[in-house]
CSV table of C-alpha atoms and ligand atoms in Angstrom, one decimal:
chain,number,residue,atom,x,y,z
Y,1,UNK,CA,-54.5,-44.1,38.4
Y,2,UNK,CA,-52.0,-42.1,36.4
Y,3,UNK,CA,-52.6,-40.3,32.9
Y,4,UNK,CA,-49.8,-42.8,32.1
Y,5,UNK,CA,-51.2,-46.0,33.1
Y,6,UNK,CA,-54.4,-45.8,31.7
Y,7,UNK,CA,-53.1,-44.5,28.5
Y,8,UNK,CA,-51.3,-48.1,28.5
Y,9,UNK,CA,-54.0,-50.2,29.9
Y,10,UNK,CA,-55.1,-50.9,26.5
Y,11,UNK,CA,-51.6,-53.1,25.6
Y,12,UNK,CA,-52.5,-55.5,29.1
Y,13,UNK,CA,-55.8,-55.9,28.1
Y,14,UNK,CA,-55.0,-57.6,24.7
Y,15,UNK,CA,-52.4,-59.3,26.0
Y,16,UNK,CA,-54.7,-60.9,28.6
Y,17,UNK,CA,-57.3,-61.1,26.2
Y,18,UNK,CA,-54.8,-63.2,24.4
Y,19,UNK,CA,-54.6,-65.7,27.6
Y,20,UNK,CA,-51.3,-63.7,29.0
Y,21,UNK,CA,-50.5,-62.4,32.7
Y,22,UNK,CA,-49.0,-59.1,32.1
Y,23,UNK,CA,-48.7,-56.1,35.1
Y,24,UNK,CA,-47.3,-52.5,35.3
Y,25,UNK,CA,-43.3,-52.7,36.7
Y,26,UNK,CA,-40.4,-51.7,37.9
Y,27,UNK,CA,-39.9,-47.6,38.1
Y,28,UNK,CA,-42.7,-46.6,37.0
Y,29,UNK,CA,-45.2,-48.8,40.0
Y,30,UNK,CA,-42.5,-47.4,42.7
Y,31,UNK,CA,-42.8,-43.8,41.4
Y,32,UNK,CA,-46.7,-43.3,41.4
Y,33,UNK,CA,-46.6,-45.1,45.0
Y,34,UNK,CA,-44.3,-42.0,45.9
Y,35,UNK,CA,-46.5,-39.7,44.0
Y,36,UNK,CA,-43.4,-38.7,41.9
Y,37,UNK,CA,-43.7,-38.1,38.6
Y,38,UNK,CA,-44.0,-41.2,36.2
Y,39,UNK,CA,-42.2,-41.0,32.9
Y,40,UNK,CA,-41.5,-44.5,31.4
Y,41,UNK,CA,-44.3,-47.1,31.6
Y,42,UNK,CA,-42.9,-50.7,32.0
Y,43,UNK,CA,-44.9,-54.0,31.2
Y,44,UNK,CA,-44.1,-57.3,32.1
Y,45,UNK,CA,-45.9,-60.0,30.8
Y,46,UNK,CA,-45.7,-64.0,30.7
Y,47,UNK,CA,-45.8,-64.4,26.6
Y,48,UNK,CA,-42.9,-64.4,24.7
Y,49,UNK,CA,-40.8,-62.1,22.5
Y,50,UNK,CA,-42.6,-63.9,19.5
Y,51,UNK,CA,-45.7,-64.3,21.3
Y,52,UNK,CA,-45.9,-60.3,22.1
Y,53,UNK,CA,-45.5,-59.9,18.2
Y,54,UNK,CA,-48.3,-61.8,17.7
Y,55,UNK,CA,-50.9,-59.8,19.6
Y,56,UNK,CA,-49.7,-56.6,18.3
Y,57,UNK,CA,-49.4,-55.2,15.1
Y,58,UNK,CA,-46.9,-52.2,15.5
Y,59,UNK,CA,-43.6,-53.7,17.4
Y,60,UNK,CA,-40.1,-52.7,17.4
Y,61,UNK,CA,-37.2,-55.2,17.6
Y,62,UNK,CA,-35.6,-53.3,20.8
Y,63,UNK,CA,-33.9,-56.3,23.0
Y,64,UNK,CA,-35.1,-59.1,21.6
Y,65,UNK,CA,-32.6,-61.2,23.1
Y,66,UNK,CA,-33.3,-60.0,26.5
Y,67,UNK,CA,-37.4,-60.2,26.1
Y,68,UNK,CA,-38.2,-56.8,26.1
Y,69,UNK,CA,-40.6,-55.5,22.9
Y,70,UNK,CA,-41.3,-51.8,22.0
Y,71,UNK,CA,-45.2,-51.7,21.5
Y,72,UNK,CA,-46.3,-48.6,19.9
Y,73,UNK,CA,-49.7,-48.1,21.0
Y,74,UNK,CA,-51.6,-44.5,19.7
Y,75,UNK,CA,-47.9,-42.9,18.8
Y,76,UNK,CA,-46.3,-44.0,22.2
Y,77,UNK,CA,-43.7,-46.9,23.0
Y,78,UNK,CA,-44.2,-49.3,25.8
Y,79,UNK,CA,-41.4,-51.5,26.8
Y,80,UNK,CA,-43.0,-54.7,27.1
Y,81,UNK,CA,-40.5,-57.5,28.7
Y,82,UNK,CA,-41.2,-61.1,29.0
Y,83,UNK,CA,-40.9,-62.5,32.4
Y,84,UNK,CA,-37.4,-63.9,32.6
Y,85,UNK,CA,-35.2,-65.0,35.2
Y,86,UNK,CA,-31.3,-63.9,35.2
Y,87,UNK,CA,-29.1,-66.7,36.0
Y,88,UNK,CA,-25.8,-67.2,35.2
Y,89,UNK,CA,-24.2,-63.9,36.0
Y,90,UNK,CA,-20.4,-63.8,34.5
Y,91,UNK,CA,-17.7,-61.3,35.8
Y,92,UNK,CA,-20.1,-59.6,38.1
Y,93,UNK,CA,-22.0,-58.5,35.2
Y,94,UNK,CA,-25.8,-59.3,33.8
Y,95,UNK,CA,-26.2,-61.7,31.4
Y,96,UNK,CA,-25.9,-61.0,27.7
Y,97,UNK,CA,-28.6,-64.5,27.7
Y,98,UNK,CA,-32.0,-64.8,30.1
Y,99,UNK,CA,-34.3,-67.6,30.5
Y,100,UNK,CA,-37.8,-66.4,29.5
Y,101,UNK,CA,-40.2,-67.6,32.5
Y,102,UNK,CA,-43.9,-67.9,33.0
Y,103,UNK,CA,-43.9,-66.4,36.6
Y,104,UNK,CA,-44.6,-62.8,38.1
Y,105,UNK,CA,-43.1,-63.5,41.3
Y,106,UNK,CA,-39.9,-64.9,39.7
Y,107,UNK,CA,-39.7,-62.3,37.9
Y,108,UNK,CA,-39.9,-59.5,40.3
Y,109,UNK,CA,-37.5,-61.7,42.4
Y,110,UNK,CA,-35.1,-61.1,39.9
Y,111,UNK,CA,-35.0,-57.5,40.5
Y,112,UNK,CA,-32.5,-55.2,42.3
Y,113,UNK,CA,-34.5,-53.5,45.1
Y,114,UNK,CA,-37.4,-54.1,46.7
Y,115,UNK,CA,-38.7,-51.0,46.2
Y,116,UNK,CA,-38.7,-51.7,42.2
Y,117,UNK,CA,-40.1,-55.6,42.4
Y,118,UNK,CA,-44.0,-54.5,43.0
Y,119,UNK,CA,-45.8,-55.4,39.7
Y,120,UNK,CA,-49.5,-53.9,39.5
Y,121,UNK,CA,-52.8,-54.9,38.0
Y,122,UNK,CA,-54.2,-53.1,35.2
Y,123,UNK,CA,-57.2,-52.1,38.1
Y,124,UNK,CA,-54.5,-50.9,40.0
Y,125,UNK,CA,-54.4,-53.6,42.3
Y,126,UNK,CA,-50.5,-54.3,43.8
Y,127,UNK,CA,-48.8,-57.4,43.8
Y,128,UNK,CA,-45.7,-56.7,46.4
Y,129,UNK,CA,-44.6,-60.5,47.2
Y,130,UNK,CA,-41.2,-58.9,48.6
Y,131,UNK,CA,-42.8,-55.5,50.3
Y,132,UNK,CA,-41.6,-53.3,48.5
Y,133,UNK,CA,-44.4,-50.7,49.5
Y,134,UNK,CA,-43.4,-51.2,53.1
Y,135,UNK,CA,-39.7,-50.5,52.3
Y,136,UNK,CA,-41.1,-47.5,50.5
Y,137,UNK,CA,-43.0,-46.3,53.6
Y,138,UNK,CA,-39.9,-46.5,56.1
Y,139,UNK,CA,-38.0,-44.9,53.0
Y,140,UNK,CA,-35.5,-48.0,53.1
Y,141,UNK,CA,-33.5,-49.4,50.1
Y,142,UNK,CA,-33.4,-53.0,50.8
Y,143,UNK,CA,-32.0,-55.9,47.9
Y,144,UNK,CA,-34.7,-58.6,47.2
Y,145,UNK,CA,-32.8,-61.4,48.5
Y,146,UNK,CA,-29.1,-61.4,49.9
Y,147,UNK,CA,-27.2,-58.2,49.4
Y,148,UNK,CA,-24.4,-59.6,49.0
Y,149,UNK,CA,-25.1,-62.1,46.6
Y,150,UNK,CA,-27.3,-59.4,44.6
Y,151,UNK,CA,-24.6,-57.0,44.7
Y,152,UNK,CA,-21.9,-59.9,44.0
Y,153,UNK,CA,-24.7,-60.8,40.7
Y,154,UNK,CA,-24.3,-57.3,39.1
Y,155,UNK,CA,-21.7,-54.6,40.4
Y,156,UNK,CA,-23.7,-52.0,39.0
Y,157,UNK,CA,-26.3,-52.5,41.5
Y,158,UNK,CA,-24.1,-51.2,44.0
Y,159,UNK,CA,-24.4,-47.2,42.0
Y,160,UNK,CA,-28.1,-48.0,41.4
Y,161,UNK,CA,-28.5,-48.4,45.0
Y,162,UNK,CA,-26.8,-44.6,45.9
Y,163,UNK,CA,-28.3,-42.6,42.8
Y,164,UNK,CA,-31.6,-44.5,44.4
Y,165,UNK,CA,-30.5,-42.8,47.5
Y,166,UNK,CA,-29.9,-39.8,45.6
Y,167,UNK,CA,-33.4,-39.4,43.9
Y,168,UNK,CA,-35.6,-40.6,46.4
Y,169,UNK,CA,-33.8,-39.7,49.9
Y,170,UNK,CA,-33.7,-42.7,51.3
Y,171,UNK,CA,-31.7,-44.5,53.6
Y,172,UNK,CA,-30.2,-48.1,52.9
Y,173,UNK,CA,-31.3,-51.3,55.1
Y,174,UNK,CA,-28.4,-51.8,57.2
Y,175,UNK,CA,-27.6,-55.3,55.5
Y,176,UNK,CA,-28.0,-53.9,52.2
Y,177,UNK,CA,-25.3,-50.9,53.0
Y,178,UNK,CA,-22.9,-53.2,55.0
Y,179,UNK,CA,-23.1,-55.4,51.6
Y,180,UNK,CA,-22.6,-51.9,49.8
Y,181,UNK,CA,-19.4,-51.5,51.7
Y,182,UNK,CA,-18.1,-54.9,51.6
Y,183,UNK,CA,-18.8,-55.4,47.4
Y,184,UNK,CA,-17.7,-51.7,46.4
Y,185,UNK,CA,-14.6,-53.4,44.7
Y,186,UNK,CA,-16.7,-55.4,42.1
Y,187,UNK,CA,-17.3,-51.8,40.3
Y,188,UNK,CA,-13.8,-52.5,38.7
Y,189,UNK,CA,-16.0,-54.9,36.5
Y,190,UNK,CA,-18.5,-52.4,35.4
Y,191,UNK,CA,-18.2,-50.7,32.4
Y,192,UNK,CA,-17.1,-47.0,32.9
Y,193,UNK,CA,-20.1,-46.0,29.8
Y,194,UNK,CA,-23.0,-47.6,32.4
Y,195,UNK,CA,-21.5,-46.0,35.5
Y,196,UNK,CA,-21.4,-42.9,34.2
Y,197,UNK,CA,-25.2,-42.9,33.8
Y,198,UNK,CA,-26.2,-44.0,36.6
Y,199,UNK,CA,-23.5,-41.0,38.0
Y,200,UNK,CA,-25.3,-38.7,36.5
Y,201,UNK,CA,-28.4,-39.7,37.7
Y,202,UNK,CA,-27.0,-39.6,41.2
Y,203,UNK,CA,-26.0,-35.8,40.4
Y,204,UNK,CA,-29.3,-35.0,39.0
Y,205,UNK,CA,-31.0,-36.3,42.2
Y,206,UNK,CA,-32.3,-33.4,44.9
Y,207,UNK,CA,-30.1,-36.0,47.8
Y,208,UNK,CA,-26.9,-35.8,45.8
Y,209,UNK,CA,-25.0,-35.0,49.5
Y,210,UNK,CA,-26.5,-38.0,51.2
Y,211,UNK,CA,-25.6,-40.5,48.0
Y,212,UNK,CA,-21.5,-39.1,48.1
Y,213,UNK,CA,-21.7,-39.5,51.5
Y,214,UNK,CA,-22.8,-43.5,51.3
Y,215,UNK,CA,-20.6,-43.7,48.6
Y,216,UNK,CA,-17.3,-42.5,50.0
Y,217,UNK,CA,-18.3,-44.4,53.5
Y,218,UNK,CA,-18.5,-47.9,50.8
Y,219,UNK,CA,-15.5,-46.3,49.2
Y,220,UNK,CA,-17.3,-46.5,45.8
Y,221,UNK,CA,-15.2,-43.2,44.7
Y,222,UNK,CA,-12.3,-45.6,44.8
Y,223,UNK,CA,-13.5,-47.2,41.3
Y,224,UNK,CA,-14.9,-44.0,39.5
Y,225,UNK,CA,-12.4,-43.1,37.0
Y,226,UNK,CA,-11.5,-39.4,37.9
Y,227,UNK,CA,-13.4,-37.0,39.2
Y,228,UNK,CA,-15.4,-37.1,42.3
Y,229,UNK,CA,-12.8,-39.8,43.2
Y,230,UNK,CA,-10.8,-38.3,45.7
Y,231,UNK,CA,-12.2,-38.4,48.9
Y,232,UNK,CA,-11.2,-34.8,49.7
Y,233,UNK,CA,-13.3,-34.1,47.0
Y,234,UNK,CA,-16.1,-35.3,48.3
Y,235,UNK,CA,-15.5,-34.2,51.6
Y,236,UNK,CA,-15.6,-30.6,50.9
Y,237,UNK,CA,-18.4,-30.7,47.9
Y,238,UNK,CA,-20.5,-32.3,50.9
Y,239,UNK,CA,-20.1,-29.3,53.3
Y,240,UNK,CA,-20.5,-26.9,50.8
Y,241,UNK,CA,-23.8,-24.9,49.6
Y,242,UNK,CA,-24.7,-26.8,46.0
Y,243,UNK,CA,-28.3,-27.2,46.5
Y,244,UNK,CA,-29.2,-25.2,43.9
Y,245,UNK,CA,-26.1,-26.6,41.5
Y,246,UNK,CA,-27.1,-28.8,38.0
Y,247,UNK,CA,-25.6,-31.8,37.5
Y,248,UNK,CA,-23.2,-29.7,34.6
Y,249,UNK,CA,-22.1,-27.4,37.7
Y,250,UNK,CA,-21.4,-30.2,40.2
Y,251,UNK,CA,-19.0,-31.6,37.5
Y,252,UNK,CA,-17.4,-28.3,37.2
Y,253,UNK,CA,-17.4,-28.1,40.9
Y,254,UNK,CA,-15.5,-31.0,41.3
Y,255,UNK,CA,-13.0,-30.5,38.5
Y,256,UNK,CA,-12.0,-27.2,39.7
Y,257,UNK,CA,-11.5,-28.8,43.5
Y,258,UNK,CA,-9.1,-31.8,41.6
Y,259,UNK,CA,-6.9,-29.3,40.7
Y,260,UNK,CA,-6.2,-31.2,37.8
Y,261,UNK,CA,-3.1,-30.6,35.5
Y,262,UNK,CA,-4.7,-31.8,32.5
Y,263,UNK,CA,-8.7,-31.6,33.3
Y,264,UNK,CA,-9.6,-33.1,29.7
Y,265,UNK,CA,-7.4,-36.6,30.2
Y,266,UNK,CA,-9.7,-36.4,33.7
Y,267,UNK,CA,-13.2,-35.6,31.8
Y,268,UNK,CA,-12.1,-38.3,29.1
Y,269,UNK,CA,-11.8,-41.0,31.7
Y,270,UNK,CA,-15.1,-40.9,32.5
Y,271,UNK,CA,-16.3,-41.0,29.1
Y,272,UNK,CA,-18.4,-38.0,28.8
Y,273,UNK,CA,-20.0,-37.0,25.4
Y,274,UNK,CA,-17.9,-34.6,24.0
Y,275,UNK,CA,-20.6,-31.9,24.2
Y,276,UNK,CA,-20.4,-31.7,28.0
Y,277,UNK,CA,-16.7,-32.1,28.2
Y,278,UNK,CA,-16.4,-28.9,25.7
Y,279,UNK,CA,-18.4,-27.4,27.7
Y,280,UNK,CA,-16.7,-27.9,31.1
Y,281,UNK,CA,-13.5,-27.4,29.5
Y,282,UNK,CA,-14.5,-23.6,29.0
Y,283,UNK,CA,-16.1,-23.1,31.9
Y,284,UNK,CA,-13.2,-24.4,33.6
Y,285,UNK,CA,-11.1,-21.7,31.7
Y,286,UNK,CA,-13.2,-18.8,33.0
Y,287,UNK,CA,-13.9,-20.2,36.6
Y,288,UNK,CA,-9.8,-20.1,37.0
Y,289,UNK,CA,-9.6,-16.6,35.2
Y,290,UNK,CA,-12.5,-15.6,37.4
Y,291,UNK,CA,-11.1,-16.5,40.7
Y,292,UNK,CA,-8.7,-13.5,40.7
Y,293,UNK,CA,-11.0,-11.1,38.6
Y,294,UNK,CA,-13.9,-9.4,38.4
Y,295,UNK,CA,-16.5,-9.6,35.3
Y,296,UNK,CA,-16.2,-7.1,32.7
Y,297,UNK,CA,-18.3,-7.0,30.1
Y,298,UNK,CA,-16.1,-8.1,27.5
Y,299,UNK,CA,-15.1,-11.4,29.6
Y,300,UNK,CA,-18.9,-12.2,29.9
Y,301,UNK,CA,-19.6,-11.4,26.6
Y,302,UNK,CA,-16.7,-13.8,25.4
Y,303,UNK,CA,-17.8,-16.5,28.1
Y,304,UNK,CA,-21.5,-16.3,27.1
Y,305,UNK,CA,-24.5,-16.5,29.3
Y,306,UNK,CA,-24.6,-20.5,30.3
Y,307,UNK,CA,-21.0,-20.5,31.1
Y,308,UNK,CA,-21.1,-17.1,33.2
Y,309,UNK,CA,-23.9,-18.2,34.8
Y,310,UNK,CA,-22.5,-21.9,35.4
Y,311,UNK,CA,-18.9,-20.0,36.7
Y,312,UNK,CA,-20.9,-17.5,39.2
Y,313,UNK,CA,-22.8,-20.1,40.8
Y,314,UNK,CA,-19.5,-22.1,41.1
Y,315,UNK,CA,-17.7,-18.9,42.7
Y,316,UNK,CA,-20.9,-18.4,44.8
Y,317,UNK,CA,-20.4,-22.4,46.4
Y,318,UNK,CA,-16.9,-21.6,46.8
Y,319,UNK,CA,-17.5,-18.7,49.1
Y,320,UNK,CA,-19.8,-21.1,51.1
Y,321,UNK,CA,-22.6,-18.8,49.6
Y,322,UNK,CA,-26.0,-20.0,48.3
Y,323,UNK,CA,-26.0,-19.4,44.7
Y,324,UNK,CA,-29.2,-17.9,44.7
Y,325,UNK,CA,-30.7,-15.0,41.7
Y,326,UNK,CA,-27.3,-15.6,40.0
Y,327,UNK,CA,-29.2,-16.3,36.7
Y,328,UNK,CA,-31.5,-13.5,36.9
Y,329,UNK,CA,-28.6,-11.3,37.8
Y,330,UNK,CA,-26.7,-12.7,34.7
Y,331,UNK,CA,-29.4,-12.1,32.3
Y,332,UNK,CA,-30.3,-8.9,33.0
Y,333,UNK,CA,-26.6,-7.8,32.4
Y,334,UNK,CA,-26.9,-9.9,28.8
Y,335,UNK,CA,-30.4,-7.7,28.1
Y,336,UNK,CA,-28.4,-4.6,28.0
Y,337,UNK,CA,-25.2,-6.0,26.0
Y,338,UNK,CA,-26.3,-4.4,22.6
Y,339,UNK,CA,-25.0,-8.2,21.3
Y,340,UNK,CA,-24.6,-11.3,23.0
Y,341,UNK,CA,-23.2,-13.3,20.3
Y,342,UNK,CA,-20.6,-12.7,17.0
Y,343,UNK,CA,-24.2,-13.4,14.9
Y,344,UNK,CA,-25.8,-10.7,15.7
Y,345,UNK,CA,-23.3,-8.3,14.2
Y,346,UNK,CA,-24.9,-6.0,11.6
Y,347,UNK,CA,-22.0,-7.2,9.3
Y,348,UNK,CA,-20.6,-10.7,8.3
Y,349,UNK,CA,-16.9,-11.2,7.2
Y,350,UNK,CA,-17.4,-11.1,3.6
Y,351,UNK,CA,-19.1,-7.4,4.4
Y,352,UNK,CA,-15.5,-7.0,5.2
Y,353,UNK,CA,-13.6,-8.6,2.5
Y,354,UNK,CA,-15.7,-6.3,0.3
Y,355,UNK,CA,-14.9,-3.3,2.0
Y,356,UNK,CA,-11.2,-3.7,2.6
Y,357,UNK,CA,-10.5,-5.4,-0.3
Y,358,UNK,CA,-7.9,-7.7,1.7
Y,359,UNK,CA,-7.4,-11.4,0.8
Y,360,UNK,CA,-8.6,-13.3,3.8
Y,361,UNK,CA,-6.2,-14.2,7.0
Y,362,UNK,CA,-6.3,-13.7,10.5
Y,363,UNK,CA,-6.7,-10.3,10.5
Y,364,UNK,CA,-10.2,-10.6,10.1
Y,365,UNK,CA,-11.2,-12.4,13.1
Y,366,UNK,CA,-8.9,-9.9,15.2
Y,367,UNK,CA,-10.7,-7.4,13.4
Y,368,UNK,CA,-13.6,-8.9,14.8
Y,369,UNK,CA,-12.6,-9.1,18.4
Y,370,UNK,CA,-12.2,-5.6,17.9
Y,371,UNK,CA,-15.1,-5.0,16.8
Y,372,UNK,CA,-17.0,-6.7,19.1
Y,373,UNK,CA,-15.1,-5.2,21.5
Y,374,UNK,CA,-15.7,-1.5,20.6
Y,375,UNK,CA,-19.5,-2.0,19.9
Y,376,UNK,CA,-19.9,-4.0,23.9
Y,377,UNK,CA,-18.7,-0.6,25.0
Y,378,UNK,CA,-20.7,1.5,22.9
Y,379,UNK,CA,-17.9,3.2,21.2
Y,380,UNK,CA,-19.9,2.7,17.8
Y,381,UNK,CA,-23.8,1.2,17.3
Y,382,UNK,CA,-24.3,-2.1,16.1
Y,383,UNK,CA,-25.3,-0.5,12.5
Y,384,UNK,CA,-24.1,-1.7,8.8
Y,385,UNK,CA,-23.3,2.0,7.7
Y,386,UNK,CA,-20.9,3.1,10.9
Y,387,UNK,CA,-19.2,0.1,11.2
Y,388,UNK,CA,-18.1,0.2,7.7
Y,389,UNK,CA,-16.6,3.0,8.1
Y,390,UNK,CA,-14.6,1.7,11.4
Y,391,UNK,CA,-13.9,-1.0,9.0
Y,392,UNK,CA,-12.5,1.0,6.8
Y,393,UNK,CA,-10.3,3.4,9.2
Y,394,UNK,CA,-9.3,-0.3,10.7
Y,395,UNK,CA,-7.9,-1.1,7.4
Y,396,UNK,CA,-6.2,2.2,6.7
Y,397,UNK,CA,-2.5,1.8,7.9
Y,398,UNK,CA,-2.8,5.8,8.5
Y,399,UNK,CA,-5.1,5.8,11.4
Y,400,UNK,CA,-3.5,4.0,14.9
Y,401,UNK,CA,-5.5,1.4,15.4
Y,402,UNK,CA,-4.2,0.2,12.3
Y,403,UNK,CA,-0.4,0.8,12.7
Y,404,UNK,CA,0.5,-2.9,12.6
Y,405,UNK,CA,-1.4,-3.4,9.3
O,1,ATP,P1,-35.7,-44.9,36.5
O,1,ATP,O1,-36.7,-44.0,37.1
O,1,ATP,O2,-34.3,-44.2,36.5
O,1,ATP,O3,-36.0,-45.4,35.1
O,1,ATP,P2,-36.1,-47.6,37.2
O,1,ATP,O4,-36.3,-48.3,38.5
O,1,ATP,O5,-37.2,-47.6,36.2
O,1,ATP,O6,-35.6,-46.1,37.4
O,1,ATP,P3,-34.6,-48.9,35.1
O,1,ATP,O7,-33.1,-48.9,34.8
O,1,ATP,O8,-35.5,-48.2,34.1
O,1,ATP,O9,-34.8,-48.3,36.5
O,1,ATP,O10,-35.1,-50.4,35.2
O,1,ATP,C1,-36.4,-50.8,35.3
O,1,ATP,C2,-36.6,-51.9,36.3
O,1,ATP,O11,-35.7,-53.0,36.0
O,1,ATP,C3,-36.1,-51.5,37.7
O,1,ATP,O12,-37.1,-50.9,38.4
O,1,ATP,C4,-35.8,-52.9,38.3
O,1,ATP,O13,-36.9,-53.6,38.7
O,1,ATP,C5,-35.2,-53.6,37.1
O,1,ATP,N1,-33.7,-53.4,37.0
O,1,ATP,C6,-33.0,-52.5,36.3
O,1,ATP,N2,-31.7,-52.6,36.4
O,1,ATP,C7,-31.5,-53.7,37.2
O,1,ATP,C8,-30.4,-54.4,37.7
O,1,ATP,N3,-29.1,-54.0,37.4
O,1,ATP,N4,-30.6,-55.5,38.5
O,1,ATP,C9,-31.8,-55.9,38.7
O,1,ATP,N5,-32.9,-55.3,38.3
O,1,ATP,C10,-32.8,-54.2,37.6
O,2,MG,MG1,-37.2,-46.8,34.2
């Protein structure tokens, strides 16, 4: 058995110790069936939120409502959720409220696929009522239960079901993708903040071209906010070379093939943490300078080494080319930059203040560019004692680069 699991074993022991049921779930069962790499160990178990509590000491309050317990057990959490049943589905959404139940196989019957309703034994022994390990053999995504209705229960089931496709490489059981296709418009009831995860999980998966493609065929795209909505969009991101793209590049892939007028209203609608959506928003900037020009050193130096790198690879897809040694390549230009960022400057801004003798203004940051500028082309060493005295010819209105000062 996994690392994982037996690090956990301990927390189903005491709770069957304690008189409960509990078993290994969801992700976690499917994964080490595949042999993929386990990272969240799920527990299900017949006691009680309360009940839980009461046979361990160290708990947190994570989802109380919805039966699920963090037990810390030696410095690790362990989501440990009561089996419930989910009834009562509003607006094509889950539940806020579950009814907490005292059977496994109603509780795996609960779940979305059948590949992720296999509980296991703490001995490793599999209880698969809905063969999940059969549908993970013939690599098949199959709904426990009536697609439709499952998919018609909880709309986000329909993106779980491609960014499954995505991760694993599956295929869809044709009732379960003929339900895809026919439910796609529930997604207008899904919340944009938990399709966006599960979009990026789709992105992130090695399969992303085979997940587009069941999504545009369901017309999913049709309910994403922006971005990767247009068919076209996906139509040529799916006959182009991105193998070797991130999930940051695909977005930037896709933004720079919308065209858009106003790319930041676009990134906004899909409610993207304002990190990544900076990010783009450069990258974006150089991608389109980039197009009709060539690298200098300056323009990488300005761009810095994730965005060049994120740009190249993007120019690389473009031209149908693997992007392949574009990093490496990148890199080794940045190892002989004699900077790569403002920081590493021998001289800070109130070095300059000093020097000059100047109240502050702009003047000092264009002074910088400058700077920056002469010392990426080796006009003067990155050393405190010369570039004073540019500094100080920079400040003097007699010498030309200073005319306008
Ligand atoms: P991942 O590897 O991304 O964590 P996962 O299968 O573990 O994949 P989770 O979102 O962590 O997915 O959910 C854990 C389990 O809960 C799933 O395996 C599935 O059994 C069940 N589950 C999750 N979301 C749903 C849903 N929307 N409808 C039904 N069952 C669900
Ligand atoms: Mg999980």
């Amino acid at each position: 058995m996994d690392r994982l699991f037996i690090q956990a074993k301990p927390i189903i022991e005491r709770l069957k110790a304690a008189g409960y049921e509990a078993y290994y779930v969801g992700g976690a069962v499917r994964d080490y069936i595949l042999k993929r790499e386990i990272d969240d160990v799920d527990i299900a178990t017949s006691a009680t939120p309360l009940e839980i509590k009461s046979v361990f000491s160290n708990t947190v309050d994570v989802g109380i409502e919805h039966g699920t317990i963090l037990v810390i057990h030696e410095r690790r959490g362990y989501e440990v959720t009561t089996f419930r049943a989910e009834t009562n589905y509003v607006d094509y959404r889950r539940p806020e409220s579950v009814t907490f139940i005292r059977s496994l196989k109603d509780d795996l019957r609960r779940r979305d696929f059948t590949i992720n309703a296999i509980a296991m034994d703490e001995e490793g022994v599999m209880i698969d009522p809905f063969n999940g390990r059969e549908a993970i053999k013939k690599k098949c995504i199959k709904t426990v239960g009536s697609p439709t209705e499952r998919f018609g229960e909880d709309a986000l089931r329909l993106m779980r079901a491609v960014r499954f496709v995505s991760q694993l490489g599956f295929k869809l059981d044709n009732r379960t993708e003929e339900a895809l296709i026919q439910q796609a418009p529930l997604l207008q009831y899904i919340a944009i903040e938990r399709i966006f995860l599960e979009m990026e999980k789709l992105l992130k998966g090695k399969h992303v071209k085979r997940a587009l493609k069941i999504a545009r065929k369901a017309k999913l795209n049709d309910y994403w906010p922006s971005i990767f909505n247009q068919e076209q969009t996906i139509e040529q991101i799916i006959n182009m070379p991105i193998e070797g793209l991130d999930l940051m590049e695909l977005w930037l892939l896709a933004l720079y093939l919308e065209k858009a007028k106003e790319p930041q209203k676009q990134l906004k609608k899909w409610k993207m943490p304002t990190k990544d959506m900076k990010t783009l928003l450069r990258a974006l900037t150089f991608l389109n300078w980039r197009k009709d020009n060539n690298w200098t050193n300056i323009q990488l130096y300005r761009a810095g080494k994730e965005i060049a790198v994120m740009v190249e690879k993007i120019v690389c897809v473009l031209h149908h080319e693997k992007p392949q040694a574009i990093t490496v390549k990148i890199y080794e230009k940045f190892a002989e930059f004699p900077i790569t960022e403002r920081s590493q400057l021998a001289i800070t801004g109130t070095d300059v203040l000093e020097w000059t003798r100047k109240t502050p203004g702009p003047w000092i940051s264009q002074l910088f560019t400058q700077l920056e500028e002469e010392i990426l082309n080796k006009k003067i060493p990155n050393e405190r004692e010369m570039i004073r005295r540019w500094v100080e010819k920079w400040g003097n209105p007699s010498s030309d680069k200073c005319s306008k000062h």
